Every structure is written in structure tokens, then in C-alpha cells.
Amino acid sequence: MPRKPTHLDSIVIGAGFAGIYMLHKLRNTLGLNVRAFERGAGIGGTWHWNRYPGAAADVDSIAYRYSFDSDLLREWNWKTRYAPQPEILAYLEHVVDRYDLREDIQLNTTVESLAYDESSGLWTVRTDGGEEFTARYVVGALGPLSTASFPEIEGRDRFAGTQVHTGAWPEDLDITGKKVGVIGTGSTGTQFIGAAAKMAEHLTVFQRSAQYVVPAGDGPLSDEFIEDYRENHKQFWEKAFNSRVACGFEESQISAMSVSAEERERRFQESWDAGNGFHFMFGTFADIAFNPESNDAAASFIRSKIKEIVRDPETARKLMPTDLYAKRPICNTDYYETYNRDNVTLVSTKENPIVRITPAGVVTEDGTEHELDVLVFATGYEAMQGSYNRIDIRGRGGVSLKEYWGEEPSSYLGMAVNGFPNLFTVFGPNSVFSNLPPALQTQVEWIAETIDAARKRGAGTVEATATAEKEWTAMCREMAEHSLFAQTDSWIFGSNIPGKKRRTLFYFGGIAAYRAKLGEIVAADYEGFTLDGDVSLTAP
Ligand code: NA7
């Protein structure tokens, strides 16, 4: 006789930044019986998998954390302006222990399918271990960037050395003294390049698009700075939540075109000297991501720096982007300086494409075989949808979420989809474009409050209406069209992968407006949702 599924009140999928906090809220605040499933061998999500040399957050560490508990804010201090991967992972481990969450996180478990049963109002969740669970509420905290993307290159399976994607870096892989090749120069690739150049015998960088990279301005945090943050964290977070990107700096309100060329240069230089990619894009002027002229001014400034820093004019030329400065902003320590090292070679794959991978390395169109011991894919992810598409998710009437979404996903608020009652997606498609920890925290809190409200009124289901979902998605699309980001190919628009059409994946209105909208929805009695059904229908 088949075993009866184990019944839980709620299931959380993923134990990264979002899943850990979701488990805490549902179990410790709402008192639900919850289990979190995590495919990794440890907690941490992105920060569990991304152990490549140089991995770190590139948002100031004081803004790259939870802010829901003053004691937690006071007791955990970062040492440097940016937190490196091992420290972020240690922080998340600390949070898991602090709130006693470990016993309810099941590691090494991949959820393979979710199916909604309309008669009982429950989801059935199946794992790769053959286990079966039922739960009323399921929260996907799968991570917007967790499904690795590999380029199609002939001969990939023939390489005799070590191949690795940065998003699945083995703990024991040491590149010291090795001949290393890296494909990709996004946030990850540029971080890796700076660190790997100092370790490898030789580093060959295969660059498809040249990147705009500004200095990070990293360094130790002084005791006074830490003390000030401990004392004033409430004001700090209030300001961050009232901004657009929640990175913890003052965002500019003026156009780059409203000041003289000298003043523009002064502000750009000031930001360049202080460091931080988000600051350079959103702290110098308000319209770099929106106004082509302002964008060009910022882009020209960065190009002039590349010319100044990189000694070999041909390498400098290849490193200079000519397209819009409209991808997720990047900052790093000594990125362009790295190309002055004797052990670093830059290959522009637009000018000299990779034609095949051989057992010995990578062959480019000019006939060169770049010999490698390690080939690193820093080639990014199938963003937002990718991690949901890996699970067979069936809502009302057996409809598949993957098929329902197709090429262009829709959602209400990035958290709910019509036809999939009581399924919440933390940082699903069309969530707010912002620093992630505060954005995730906002959504987790809102989901917990919504579940609580539904339970208190005895409603068995929370479901986005088709109209609300359609309107939110259309609004996100319309808003995105005003951004120059919409004119470049990157994961932000899902167009980093050949063959995938450019589509809107974010709400670009900023975190303050997003939070205000969530508040309005609650005040209007969950406008755009139906809170329906009978909670007592629970079968087991
Ligand atoms: P990204 O930002 O998507 O970067 C991927 C990089 O890989 C980017 O430079 C791509 O070039 C490059 N790429 C992708 N496919 C190929 C092929 N086929 N050949 C050569 N180069 C290729 O991913 P990251 O991991 O760096 O960053 C993801 C996010 O994580 C980041 O924004 C942060 O939020 C944290 P392209 O520019 O598309 O021409």
C-alpha cells in the first residue's frame, strides 16, 4: 500500500536568504508546522554554491543583510565594506542557529513536482528522494539566479582538464599555479578575474561584451563606523526602504544634463574615487539609466578611465564598451589594472569567436589553441523563471506553470500567479529591481502577513486574480520600456541566453514605491486577490 504523504502546514523550497527568513516567519511568528527543502548540501543558496575565488557581495555589507531584528543587527558586524562569500555564509549559518531553524531544513533534497488538488485545497510536493508531502501553503524561495547557463560550444564534453561553472564551484578546486580560462565578464566573471589573476600561472579571459566596471572602494570598516551603524541602524534602514535600490546611499534626484560638464565630471570622479557600481549609476545622477545623453556621459567617463589605466592600447580598445551603460552595474577592485599583468590575456570573442573546445583547451577563430588546465564558465543564469521551470508545477486544472508562463512570465507583485492558489514565489518574475536582501525581506514579510490574514478570516485560499496579474505585468512592461536597460541584452531582460526573447522580468519603480503598493493592497482588503474557500477543508 502506498505510504500516506506527510502533512505540513507549509513548505518552503530553498534555504538561501529568502527561504531561511520565510521559515522563521512561518514557524516562529505564525506558529505553523513548516519544513524547508534545500537541494544543496548546506544552507545559504547563492552563498553556498558560489565559492569561486573573489566571490563577494558588491553592495555595501551594512545593506547586505536582514534588518528585521535589532539584536541581530547589533550582534553581527561585518569587517569590510563588502562581505566576502565565506563571511556571508557564516552570517546565514548564524541566523539559522540563532532562530533555531536547522531541524526544519531538509538538505540534499530537490523538489521535483508540486500539484494542487482543488478538492482538498492542498498541494502535493514530491522530492527526488521519493518522499511525498501535502501542505496548504507552498513558498518558492528558489533564487532568481540559480539555474546555470552554459554556452553551446562544440567539444565541451571532450575537455581533459577541469570544467566548472562559477555557480557550482567545488570546495576543493584550487587554481593556484594553473593555466585558467574564463568565459564571461559579468559581475561574477569580473570578480573572478581579479582574484584568479593573482593565483593562476596564466589567465585567459574570453570576453563577449566589454563591461563598464567602476572601482569597489573596498576596505576595512573602522570601529567608529561599526558603532555608528549599531546605534543608528533604524534610521539607516528607514532611508534604505524609502529609496529606489535600497543600497544604503543617498540617491540622486537630478539629471546629469542639469549641471555643467565640469560638475558632471566632478561628481563622476567623486563616485569613482569612493567606489560602488550602484552608486555610480544611481547616486551620481538620477537619470543615467533612463536618459541616453546622461547615460553617454557616464559611459564616456568610464571609457576614459579604461584608456588611462590599461597600458596596451589594443587591450584597452577591446575592454572599452561602445553600447549603452545599461546592465546591472558592476564594481570591482583593480579590474582594468588586472589586464596590465603579464599573466593575463584578453580574447574578444566578438572579434575572434571560440570555435571549439578540445581536450587541451579552447580554439579561437584565428587558429590559436589556448591551452588550459581549468575552464571556468562565468556565463550566468537562466534568470527568474529558470529555477521554477525545473520543477513540474501544476495548478488548478493541472495547468503547468512552465507552459502558462511560456516565453514571457507574468505574476502579481512577483509573488503570486492566478490559477496557483497558496503558491507564493519569493522574487518571482516582475519583482522589484533592488538590492536583494531588503527586497526579499519585504516579500517574505508580506507573504507571512497575507497567510496570517487568510487564516484569521478562515479563508482556505489566497489567489491572485487574472486581472490583477495582467495589470501588474503590463505595468511592469510599460515601466521597463522607459529604462535604457530594455535596450540591452542581459539577464535583467532574460536575453542573455541566445534564442530567448527580451522580456520584462522586473518592476522598475523602486523599493519605496513597491512597498507602498503592498501597503495599499492590504489597506484595500487584499485588492487583486481572492481570499476564499474554507480552511477547515484540510484533509489529513
Ligand atoms: P551575467 O551577468 O549574466 O554574465 C554572464 C557573462 O557571460 C556575460 O559577460 C556574458 O556576455 C557572458 N557569456 C554568456 N554566454 C557567453 C558565450 N556563449 N560566450 C561568451 N560569453 C558569454 O552573470 P553573472 O554570473 O556574472 O552575474 C549574475 C548576477 O549575479 C549579477 O548581475 C549579480 O546580480 C549577481 P554578454 O555580456 O551577455 O555578452
XYZ file of C-alpha atoms and ligand atoms in Angstrom:
579
model
C 0.000 0.000 0.000
C 1.413 3.419 -0.890
C 2.566 5.440 2.104
C 0.384 8.349 3.172
C 2.079 11.667 2.452
C 3.373 13.584 5.433
C 1.200 16.631 6.066
C 2.640 20.034 6.933
C 1.003 23.436 7.155
C 3.535 24.923 4.827
C 6.524 24.034 2.707
C 9.359 26.374 1.787
C 11.560 25.492 -1.172
C 15.099 26.814 -0.824
C 17.234 27.776 2.176
C 19.029 30.878 0.969
C 18.452 34.432 2.205
C 14.714 34.242 1.387
C 13.964 30.666 2.441
C 15.677 30.982 5.820
C 13.666 34.054 6.755
C 10.438 32.576 5.341
C 10.869 29.507 7.529
C 11.490 31.742 10.534
C 8.375 33.847 9.879
C 6.030 30.946 9.176
C 7.245 28.771 12.023
C 8.340 31.206 14.725
C 5.900 34.065 14.135
C 2.818 32.305 12.773
C 3.377 29.046 14.639
C 2.904 26.847 11.571
C 4.302 23.390 11.069
C 6.837 24.032 8.286
C 9.684 22.292 6.522
C 12.178 23.839 4.129
C 13.724 21.733 1.381
C 17.141 22.658 0.046
C 18.884 20.961 -2.880
C 22.351 21.951 -1.610
C 24.368 20.056 0.963
C 24.312 23.168 3.121
C 22.181 26.254 3.682
C 22.916 29.595 2.015
C 21.618 29.310 -1.566
C 23.757 31.569 -3.768
C 26.295 31.843 -0.970
C 26.538 28.092 -0.629
C 27.142 27.488 -4.327
C 29.275 30.480 -5.320
C 32.641 29.654 -3.747
C 34.789 30.812 -6.642
C 37.868 32.956 -5.868
C 36.781 36.573 -5.453
C 33.109 35.798 -4.670
C 31.614 38.591 -2.578
C 28.594 40.858 -2.394
C 29.141 44.106 -4.267
C 26.565 46.039 -2.257
C 27.855 47.569 0.998
C 27.837 44.886 3.673
C 25.795 47.066 6.045
C 22.961 46.904 3.483
C 23.543 43.290 2.531
C 21.803 41.678 5.482
C 18.477 41.227 7.206
C 17.102 44.173 9.120
C 14.129 42.604 10.885
C 15.722 42.208 14.288
C 17.632 44.944 16.097
C 19.530 42.424 18.205
C 20.700 40.572 15.127
C 21.740 43.874 13.575
C 23.737 44.790 16.648
C 25.391 41.451 17.262
C 26.716 40.731 13.740
C 29.368 43.087 12.435
C 30.985 42.908 9.043
C 34.711 43.557 8.912
C 34.989 45.121 5.476
C 32.930 47.382 3.235
C 31.949 44.364 1.113
C 31.313 40.969 2.627
C 33.171 38.069 1.026
C 31.331 34.793 0.385
C 32.686 32.890 3.428
C 31.510 35.662 5.748
C 28.052 35.867 4.197
C 27.697 32.122 4.535
C 28.854 32.318 8.170
C 26.237 35.051 8.741
C 23.456 32.891 7.305
C 24.613 29.909 9.393
C 24.482 32.185 12.428
C 20.919 33.239 11.567
C 19.835 29.610 11.159
C 21.238 28.749 14.597
C 20.056 31.917 16.264
C 16.424 31.235 15.372
C 16.799 27.502 15.836
C 15.824 26.681 12.248
C 18.205 23.864 11.423
C 15.965 20.965 12.441
C 13.311 22.096 9.953
C 15.614 22.386 6.957
C 15.966 19.195 4.924
C 19.207 19.413 2.913
C 20.200 17.461 -0.208
C 16.575 17.423 -1.280
C 15.359 18.614 -4.657
C 11.665 19.243 -5.057
C 10.633 17.679 -8.350
C 6.933 18.418 -8.526
C 4.100 20.381 -6.979
C 0.477 19.582 -7.728
C -2.609 21.404 -6.483
C -5.679 19.425 -5.535
C -8.822 21.527 -5.819
C -10.993 19.282 -3.667
C -8.751 19.383 -0.599
C -7.152 22.767 -1.321
C -3.742 21.209 -0.694
C -0.513 20.993 -2.611
C 1.269 17.676 -3.001
C 5.027 18.063 -3.036
C 7.324 15.297 -4.314
C 11.061 15.197 -3.807
C 13.888 13.447 -5.625
C 14.141 11.078 -2.666
C 10.650 9.771 -3.470
C 9.079 11.446 -0.438
C 5.616 12.945 -0.652
C 4.188 15.777 1.428
C 0.977 17.733 1.464
C 0.699 21.348 2.546
C -1.756 24.195 2.207
C 0.900 26.827 1.548
C 3.992 26.464 -0.585
C 6.586 29.201 -0.851
C 9.171 29.041 -3.609
C 12.365 30.758 -2.458
C 14.353 29.330 -5.330
C 16.636 32.246 -6.073
C 16.440 34.441 -9.164
C 19.873 33.294 -10.321
C 20.271 29.629 -9.561
C 19.840 27.814 -12.860
C 23.254 27.893 -14.503
C 23.526 28.711 -18.187
C 26.245 27.094 -20.312
C 27.053 28.221 -23.838
C 26.709 25.741 -26.666
C 30.296 25.203 -27.748
C 31.395 22.228 -29.821
C 33.574 19.784 -27.940
C 32.647 20.837 -24.417
C 32.498 17.225 -23.327
C 35.985 16.487 -24.679
C 37.959 18.877 -22.463
C 40.536 16.879 -20.487
C 41.028 19.452 -17.741
C 38.559 20.669 -15.121
C 35.416 22.488 -16.263
C 33.388 24.390 -13.730
C 30.521 26.862 -13.578
C 31.074 29.592 -11.003
C 27.647 28.813 -9.550
C 28.743 25.285 -8.593
C 32.338 25.800 -7.524
C 33.746 22.665 -5.812
C 35.209 23.379 -2.394
C 38.431 21.527 -3.204
C 39.192 23.192 -6.553
C 42.441 25.153 -6.300
C 43.582 27.106 -9.360
C 46.941 28.149 -7.908
C 49.710 27.817 -10.484
C 47.316 26.555 -13.169
C 46.514 27.684 -16.697
C 42.995 29.021 -16.335
C 40.481 30.213 -18.915
C 37.287 32.080 -18.053
C 34.304 32.666 -20.321
C 32.134 35.577 -19.202
C 32.775 39.020 -17.792
C 29.608 39.825 -15.828
C 29.542 40.577 -12.077
C 30.830 37.073 -11.449
C 33.445 36.936 -14.205
C 34.946 40.300 -13.283
C 35.178 39.319 -9.601
C 36.777 36.023 -10.534
C 39.226 37.630 -12.965
C 40.685 39.982 -10.347
C 41.225 37.168 -7.845
C 42.249 34.450 -10.316
C 44.954 36.574 -11.978
C 46.796 36.615 -8.659
C 46.596 32.822 -8.285
C 46.874 31.316 -11.750
C 50.040 30.788 -13.749
C 48.156 32.279 -16.676
C 44.618 33.573 -17.063
C 42.901 33.827 -20.440
C 39.720 35.895 -20.421
C 37.157 35.189 -23.146
C 35.046 38.328 -23.273
C 31.855 38.562 -25.325
C 30.685 42.056 -24.339
C 33.021 44.613 -22.831
C 31.788 45.766 -19.423
C 31.505 49.076 -17.634
C 33.229 48.419 -14.314
C 33.867 51.037 -11.633
C 36.102 50.628 -8.568
C 34.600 48.960 -5.498
C 36.412 51.077 -2.936
C 36.673 48.098 -0.602
C 38.472 48.296 2.729
C 38.142 47.586 6.440
C 35.307 49.173 8.411
C 36.506 51.262 11.336
C 35.273 50.657 14.879
C 33.635 54.113 14.848
C 31.765 53.283 11.641
C 30.500 49.990 13.066
C 29.484 51.650 16.322
C 27.607 54.358 14.451
C 25.730 51.727 12.412
C 24.868 49.773 15.552
C 23.457 52.908 17.130
C 21.665 54.275 14.083
C 20.615 51.209 12.122
C 16.913 52.108 12.388
C 17.401 55.404 10.557
C 19.716 53.707 8.064
C 17.083 51.123 7.129
C 14.239 53.589 7.107
C 16.118 55.562 4.483
C 17.071 52.458 2.517
C 13.459 51.267 2.372
C 12.447 54.713 1.200
C 14.796 54.696 -1.767
C 14.813 53.012 -5.175
C 17.558 50.403 -4.935
C 17.996 50.117 -1.137
C 21.777 50.069 -1.258
C 22.112 52.439 1.686
C 23.413 55.563 -0.078
C 21.729 58.839 -0.903
C 20.241 58.512 -4.389
C 20.482 61.472 -6.730
C 17.357 63.388 -7.698
C 18.872 65.441 -10.507
C 19.549 64.874 -14.164
C 23.143 64.629 -15.357
C 22.122 67.137 -18.020
C 21.022 69.709 -15.450
C 24.594 70.531 -14.424
C 27.668 71.790 -16.270
C 30.121 69.390 -17.909
C 32.652 70.254 -15.168
C 30.199 69.464 -12.391
C 29.278 66.182 -14.093
C 32.929 65.226 -14.288
C 33.433 66.202 -10.642
C 30.559 64.014 -9.470
C 31.640 61.069 -11.577
C 35.199 61.378 -10.283
C 33.993 61.646 -6.697
C 31.939 58.466 -7.065
C 34.791 56.710 -8.915
C 37.141 57.557 -6.021
C 34.680 56.400 -3.364
C 33.680 53.253 -5.289
C 30.477 51.205 -5.796
C 28.675 50.331 -9.020
C 25.141 51.079 -7.851
C 26.311 54.444 -6.540
C 27.924 55.348 -9.835
C 24.669 54.586 -11.660
C 22.060 55.831 -9.162
C 23.975 58.032 -6.714
C 25.705 60.403 -9.127
C 22.615 61.343 -11.135
C 19.012 60.203 -11.254
C 18.697 59.549 -14.973
C 21.724 57.555 -16.109
C 19.548 54.500 -16.637
C 16.846 56.492 -18.413
C 18.266 59.387 -20.441
C 20.537 58.495 -23.396
C 22.570 61.708 -23.025
C 23.179 61.170 -19.316
C 23.976 57.559 -19.999
C 26.504 58.528 -22.613
C 28.180 60.978 -20.245
C 28.666 58.254 -17.632
C 29.783 55.737 -20.260
C 32.327 58.164 -21.737
C 33.753 58.838 -18.285
C 34.323 55.118 -17.685
C 35.808 54.655 -21.164
C 38.277 57.479 -20.472
C 39.344 55.664 -17.299
C 39.914 52.413 -19.195
C 42.142 54.265 -21.649
C 44.052 55.822 -18.780
C 44.517 52.604 -16.794
C 45.211 49.919 -19.400
C 48.731 50.223 -20.810
C 48.369 48.184 -24.005
C 46.195 50.276 -26.384
C 44.829 47.201 -28.178
C 43.730 45.604 -24.894
C 42.245 48.931 -23.798
C 40.292 49.136 -27.060
C 38.849 45.650 -26.570
C 37.887 46.477 -22.984
C 36.030 49.638 -23.943
C 32.280 49.088 -24.285
C 30.577 51.028 -27.041
C 26.984 50.158 -26.200
C 24.711 51.623 -23.537
C 25.723 51.568 -19.878
C 22.532 49.733 -19.019
C 23.161 46.357 -17.444
C 23.270 45.623 -13.753
C 26.064 47.969 -12.579
C 29.346 46.313 -11.663
C 32.175 47.317 -9.355
C 35.428 45.602 -8.555
C 38.893 46.139 -7.162
C 41.524 46.846 -9.834
C 39.507 45.248 -12.627
C 41.094 47.096 -15.539
C 44.517 47.122 -13.792
C 44.433 43.322 -13.921
C 44.918 43.488 -17.700
C 48.335 45.148 -17.178
C 49.624 41.903 -15.673
C 51.906 39.726 -17.790
C 49.951 36.582 -16.945
C 46.591 37.819 -18.270
C 45.430 37.592 -21.897
C 42.191 39.074 -23.193
C 40.350 37.485 -26.114
C 37.385 39.351 -27.556
C 35.056 36.598 -28.732
C 33.098 39.093 -30.813
C 36.199 39.692 -32.917
C 37.735 36.263 -32.529
C 34.993 33.746 -31.654
C 35.523 30.482 -29.828
C 35.137 27.748 -32.426
C 35.601 24.641 -30.333
C 36.818 23.137 -27.100
C 39.497 20.466 -27.414
C 40.977 18.141 -24.777
C 43.788 20.689 -24.364
C 41.856 23.925 -24.242
C 39.887 26.430 -26.311
C 40.394 27.091 -30.022
C 39.516 30.514 -31.395
C 38.754 31.502 -34.978
C 42.299 32.807 -35.573
C 43.506 29.197 -35.127
C 45.062 29.678 -31.680
C 44.640 26.837 -29.219
C 44.573 28.413 -25.741
C 45.947 25.649 -23.524
C 44.110 25.300 -20.230
C 44.073 23.188 -17.077
C 40.836 24.721 -15.839
C 37.991 26.198 -17.878
C 35.637 28.391 -15.894
C 32.137 29.229 -17.089
C 31.097 32.575 -15.616
C 28.311 32.574 -18.151
C 25.410 33.432 -15.900
C 21.965 32.027 -15.306
C 18.540 31.496 -16.700
C 17.161 34.251 -14.533
C 13.883 34.349 -12.595
C 11.880 31.683 -14.447
C 14.716 29.165 -14.767
C 14.511 27.723 -11.283
C 10.696 27.446 -11.420
C 10.790 25.742 -14.809
C 12.896 22.940 -13.368
C 10.011 21.877 -11.121
C 6.850 20.353 -12.576
C 4.327 22.761 -11.040
C 0.640 22.067 -11.702
C -2.052 24.450 -10.526
C -5.825 24.405 -10.962
C -6.965 22.018 -13.701
C -3.467 20.508 -13.895
C -2.138 23.585 -15.721
C 1.660 23.644 -15.858
C 3.293 26.867 -14.624
C 6.091 26.457 -17.161
C 3.602 26.254 -20.010
C 1.423 29.003 -18.588
C 4.413 31.320 -18.399
C 5.912 30.333 -21.727
C 8.467 32.840 -23.005
C 7.107 35.800 -21.044
C 6.187 35.118 -17.419
C 3.530 37.049 -15.573
C 2.771 37.474 -11.903
C 1.037 39.729 -9.449
C 3.687 41.625 -7.439
C 6.321 38.996 -8.330
C 4.765 36.759 -5.685
C 1.544 35.174 -6.941
C 0.066 33.704 -10.117
C -3.604 33.231 -10.972
C -4.562 29.551 -11.063
C -1.904 28.658 -8.482
C -3.607 29.318 -5.133
C -1.494 29.478 -1.970
C 1.700 29.204 -4.008
C 3.936 32.176 -3.328
C 7.092 32.965 -5.264
C 9.714 34.993 -3.425
C 11.458 37.037 -6.049
C 9.471 35.544 -8.855
C 9.246 37.323 -12.227
C 8.360 41.028 -12.021
C 9.648 41.535 -8.512
C 11.241 44.840 -7.609
C 14.671 45.692 -9.064
C 16.652 46.460 -5.913
C 19.332 45.273 -3.559
C 18.192 41.729 -2.823
C 18.174 41.241 0.975
C 15.769 44.147 1.632
C 13.631 43.142 -1.352
C 13.423 39.532 -0.199
C 12.685 40.597 3.341
C 9.846 42.806 2.113
C 8.265 39.952 0.195
C 8.748 37.344 2.923
C 7.070 39.602 5.477
C 4.222 40.340 3.132
C 3.642 36.655 2.355
C 3.621 35.798 6.068
C 1.166 38.610 6.819
C -1.082 37.535 3.979
C -1.159 33.908 5.078
C -1.902 35.088 8.602
C -4.749 37.324 7.411
C -6.266 34.482 5.371
C -6.108 32.073 8.290
C -7.611 34.573 10.692
C -10.626 35.033 8.478
C -10.927 31.297 7.834
C -10.135 31.577 4.120
C -8.612 28.440 2.677
C -7.016 30.010 -0.390
C -5.169 33.152 -1.368
C -5.097 33.619 -5.109
C -4.168 36.478 -7.414
C -6.978 37.426 -9.777
C -6.330 37.140 -13.505
C -6.999 40.867 -13.908
C -4.560 41.939 -11.185
C -1.857 39.714 -12.644
C -2.438 41.058 -16.146
C -2.395 44.670 -14.992
C 0.732 44.299 -12.864
C 2.596 42.561 -15.684
C 1.522 45.202 -18.213
C 2.562 47.985 -15.835
C 5.991 46.398 -15.309
C 6.417 46.101 -19.065
C 5.430 49.695 -19.670
C 7.708 50.979 -16.909
C 10.618 48.902 -18.180
C 10.289 50.420 -21.626
C 11.313 53.784 -20.138
C 14.562 52.285 -18.915
C 17.601 52.010 -21.166
C 18.080 48.557 -19.641
C 15.321 47.444 -22.012
C 17.581 48.200 -24.956
C 20.478 45.950 -23.961
C 20.717 42.183 -23.798
C 21.291 40.926 -20.277
C 19.749 38.587 -17.732
C 17.700 41.504 -16.392
C 15.541 41.066 -19.508
C 16.191 37.354 -19.860
C 18.040 37.968 -23.129
C 21.492 36.772 -22.011
C 20.705 33.369 -23.488
C 20.762 33.051 -27.288
C 17.337 32.313 -28.704
C 15.445 33.719 -25.714
C 13.457 36.813 -26.468
C 13.923 40.016 -24.497
C 11.150 40.211 -21.907
C 10.293 42.136 -18.786
C 11.315 40.389 -15.575
C 11.357 43.292 -13.114
C 9.287 46.054 -11.620
C 11.459 49.142 -12.075
C 9.531 51.517 -9.800
C 11.940 51.154 -6.867
C 11.537 49.534 -3.460
C 9.794 52.502 -1.789
C 7.012 52.529 -4.384
C 6.818 48.738 -4.292
C 6.378 48.698 -0.531
C 3.800 51.470 -0.739
C 1.868 49.397 -3.277
C 1.923 46.360 -0.960
C 0.587 48.532 1.847
C -2.212 49.886 -0.358
C -3.228 46.383 -1.362
C -3.595 45.317 2.270
C -5.458 48.532 3.145
C -7.861 47.813 0.276
C -8.620 44.381 1.741
C -6.156 42.477 -0.420
C -7.085 44.134 -3.650
C -6.284 41.896 -6.594
C -6.515 38.723 -4.517
C -9.350 36.428 -3.622
C -9.214 35.118 -0.085
C -11.652 32.317 -0.404
C -12.655 28.786 0.434
C -12.840 27.074 3.737
C -9.713 26.489 5.763
C -11.370 23.555 7.548
C -11.249 21.575 4.291
C -7.753 20.384 5.240
C -7.906 16.651 4.552
C -5.446 14.883 6.881
P 25.842 37.612 -16.162
O 25.777 38.971 -15.643
O 24.689 37.090 -16.957
O 27.179 37.489 -17.016
C 27.443 36.391 -17.842
C 28.638 36.682 -18.680
O 28.874 35.571 -19.528
C 28.473 37.889 -19.587
O 29.690 38.543 -19.682
C 28.101 37.240 -20.906
O 28.395 38.026 -22.033
C 28.967 36.024 -20.865
N 28.525 34.968 -21.768
C 27.355 34.304 -21.742
N 27.327 33.403 -22.734
C 28.502 33.519 -23.388
C 29.072 32.889 -24.510
N 28.397 31.961 -25.179
N 30.311 33.265 -24.917
C 30.970 34.226 -24.257
N 30.486 34.860 -23.186
C 29.265 34.515 -22.765
O 26.058 36.553 -14.986
P 26.910 36.747 -13.663
O 27.002 35.423 -13.024
O 28.161 37.461 -13.941
O 26.058 37.704 -12.790
C 24.718 37.401 -12.489
C 24.255 38.240 -11.345
O 24.698 37.650 -10.125
C 24.770 39.609 -11.241
O 24.191 40.543 -12.029
C 24.599 39.920 -9.766
O 23.299 40.342 -9.503
C 24.886 38.649 -9.132
P 27.360 39.194 -22.533
O 27.582 40.346 -21.616
O 25.980 38.593 -22.373
O 27.717 39.437 -23.928
